[in-house]
XYZ file of C-alpha atoms in Angstrom:
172
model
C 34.958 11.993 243.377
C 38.337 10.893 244.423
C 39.093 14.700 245.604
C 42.021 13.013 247.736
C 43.664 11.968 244.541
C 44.880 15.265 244.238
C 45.953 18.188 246.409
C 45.095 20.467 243.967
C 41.172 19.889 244.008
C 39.235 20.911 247.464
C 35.565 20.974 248.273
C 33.626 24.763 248.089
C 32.558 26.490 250.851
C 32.104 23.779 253.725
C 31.731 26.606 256.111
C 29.170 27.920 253.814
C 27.631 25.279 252.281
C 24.305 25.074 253.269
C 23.605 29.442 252.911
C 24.639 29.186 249.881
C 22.923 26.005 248.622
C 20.003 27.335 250.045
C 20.131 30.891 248.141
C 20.548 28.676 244.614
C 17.586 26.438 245.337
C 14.890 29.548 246.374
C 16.478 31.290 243.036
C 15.880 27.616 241.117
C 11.975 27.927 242.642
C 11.277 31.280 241.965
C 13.109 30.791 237.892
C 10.261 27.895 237.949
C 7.566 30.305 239.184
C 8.455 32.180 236.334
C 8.580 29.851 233.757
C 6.236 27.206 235.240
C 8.649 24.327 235.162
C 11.578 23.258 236.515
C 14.693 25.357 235.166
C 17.527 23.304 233.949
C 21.060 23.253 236.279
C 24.288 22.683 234.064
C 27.838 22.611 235.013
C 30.343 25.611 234.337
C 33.565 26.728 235.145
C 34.730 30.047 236.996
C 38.057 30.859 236.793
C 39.805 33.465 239.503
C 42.795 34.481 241.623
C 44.229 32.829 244.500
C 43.414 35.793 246.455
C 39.921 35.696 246.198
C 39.232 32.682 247.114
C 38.670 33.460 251.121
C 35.814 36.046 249.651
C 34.378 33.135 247.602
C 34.480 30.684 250.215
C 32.718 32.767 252.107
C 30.052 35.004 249.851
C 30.267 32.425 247.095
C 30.803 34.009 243.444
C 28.811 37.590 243.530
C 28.324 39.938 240.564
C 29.510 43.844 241.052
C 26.806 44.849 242.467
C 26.566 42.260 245.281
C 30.200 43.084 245.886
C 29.747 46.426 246.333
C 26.974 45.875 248.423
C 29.671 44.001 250.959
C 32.296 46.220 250.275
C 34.842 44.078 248.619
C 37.080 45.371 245.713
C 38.320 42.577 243.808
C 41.346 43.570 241.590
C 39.418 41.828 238.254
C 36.117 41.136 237.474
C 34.164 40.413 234.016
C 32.573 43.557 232.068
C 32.553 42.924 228.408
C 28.892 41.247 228.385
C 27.562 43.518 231.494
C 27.825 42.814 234.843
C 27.166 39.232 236.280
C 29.424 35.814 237.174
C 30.975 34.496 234.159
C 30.876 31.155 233.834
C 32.790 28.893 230.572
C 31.418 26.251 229.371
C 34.654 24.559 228.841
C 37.867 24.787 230.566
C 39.319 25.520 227.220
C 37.978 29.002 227.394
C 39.869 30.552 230.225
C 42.181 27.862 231.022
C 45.273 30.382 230.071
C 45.911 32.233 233.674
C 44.240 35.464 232.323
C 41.350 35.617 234.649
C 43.550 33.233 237.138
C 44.378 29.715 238.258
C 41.878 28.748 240.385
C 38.937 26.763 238.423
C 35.464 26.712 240.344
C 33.099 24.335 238.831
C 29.753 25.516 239.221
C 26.129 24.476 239.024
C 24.532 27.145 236.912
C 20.693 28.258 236.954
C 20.729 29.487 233.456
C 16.475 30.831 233.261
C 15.482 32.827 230.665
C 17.422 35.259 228.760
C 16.169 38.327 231.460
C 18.697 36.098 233.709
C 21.487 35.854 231.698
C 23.854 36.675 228.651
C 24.964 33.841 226.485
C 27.929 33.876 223.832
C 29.485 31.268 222.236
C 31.617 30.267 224.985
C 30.339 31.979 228.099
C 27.156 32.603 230.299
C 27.033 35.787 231.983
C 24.910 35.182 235.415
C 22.900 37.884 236.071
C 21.861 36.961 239.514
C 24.701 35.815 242.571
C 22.504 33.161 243.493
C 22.212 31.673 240.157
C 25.824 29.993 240.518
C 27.112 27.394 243.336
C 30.535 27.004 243.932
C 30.980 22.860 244.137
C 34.511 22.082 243.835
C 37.983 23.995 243.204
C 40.882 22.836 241.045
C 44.118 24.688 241.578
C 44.913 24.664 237.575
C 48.105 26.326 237.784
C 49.489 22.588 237.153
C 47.885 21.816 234.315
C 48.911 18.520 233.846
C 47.589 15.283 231.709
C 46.924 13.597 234.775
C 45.104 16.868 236.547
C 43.052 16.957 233.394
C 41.895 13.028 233.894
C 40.601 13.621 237.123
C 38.736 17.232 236.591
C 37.085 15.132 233.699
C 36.367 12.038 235.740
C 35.161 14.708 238.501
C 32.855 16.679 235.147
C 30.949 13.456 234.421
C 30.056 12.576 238.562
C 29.186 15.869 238.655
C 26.933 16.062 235.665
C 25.587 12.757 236.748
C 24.835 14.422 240.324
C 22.917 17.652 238.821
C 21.091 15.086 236.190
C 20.116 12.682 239.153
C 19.134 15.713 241.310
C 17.696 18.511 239.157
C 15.497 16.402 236.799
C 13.096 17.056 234.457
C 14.531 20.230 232.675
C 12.556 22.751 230.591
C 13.214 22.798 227.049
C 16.383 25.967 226.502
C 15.047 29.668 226.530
């Protein structure tokens, strides 16, 4: 992906890679239980603090509940659509600093609308294990040539979840 390009972009979770891979993919079979065919995988973005990255790394992105349930207090999370991982769809959305400057680009199990909350911009996840942390982009230095690579990294990525999530469901 030409991750040594830039300092600023760093693998997820290498530690944790395969608990947390594993988690999304028996969440990705049970969605197509549900639905009786395979449930499309998109790419997101999750922006946070520098702080809670270590948490991430480790627990991957969790919703309220499954942070209470491990007893970790983060100082911000999303409430405004209910409680879940909020994921953009662009960086556009929360590429400001408000929510921080750490960008996580995700695969995202979206399922049916019992698993998530859609607006125009965002998608709530409902479920933990419905989001995989795949690559972090320090976007404090938002710069032209930062941007080139997180796009050149968006469209090996898409490729990847195309190449290795298939056939996709038409949208719920």
């Amino acid at each position: 992906f030409g991750l040594a390009a830039s300092r600023q972009m760093r693998l997820m979770s290498p530690d944790h890679c395969h608990a947390l891979t594993k988690k999304f993919m028996l969440k990705r079979s049970e969605f197509d239980k549900e639905s009786g065919c395979s449930t499309t995988v998109d790419l997101g973005y999750h922006f946070t603090r520098s702080e809670h990255m270590e948490t991430i790394q480790r627990h991957g992105l969790l919703n309220r509940r499954d942070l209470a349930a491990k007893c970790i207090n983060p100082k911000l999370t999303g409430t405004s659509l209910g409680d879940g991982v909020y994921t953009a769809r662009t960086t556009a959305y929360a590429s400001g600093g408000g929510y921080g400057y750490e960008c996580i680009l995700v695969a995202r199990l979206g399922g049916s609308s019992d698993h998530r909350v859609l607006s125009e911009d965002v998608m709530v996840l409902k479920d933990s294990a419905q989001c995989l942390g795949l690559v972090r982009v320090n976007w404090y230095h938002n710069c032209d040539t930062q941007r080139q690579l997180v796009q050149e990294l968006e469209k090996e990525l898409r490729a990847l979840i195309s190449r290795h999530f298939g056939s996709f469901c038409p949208s719920h």
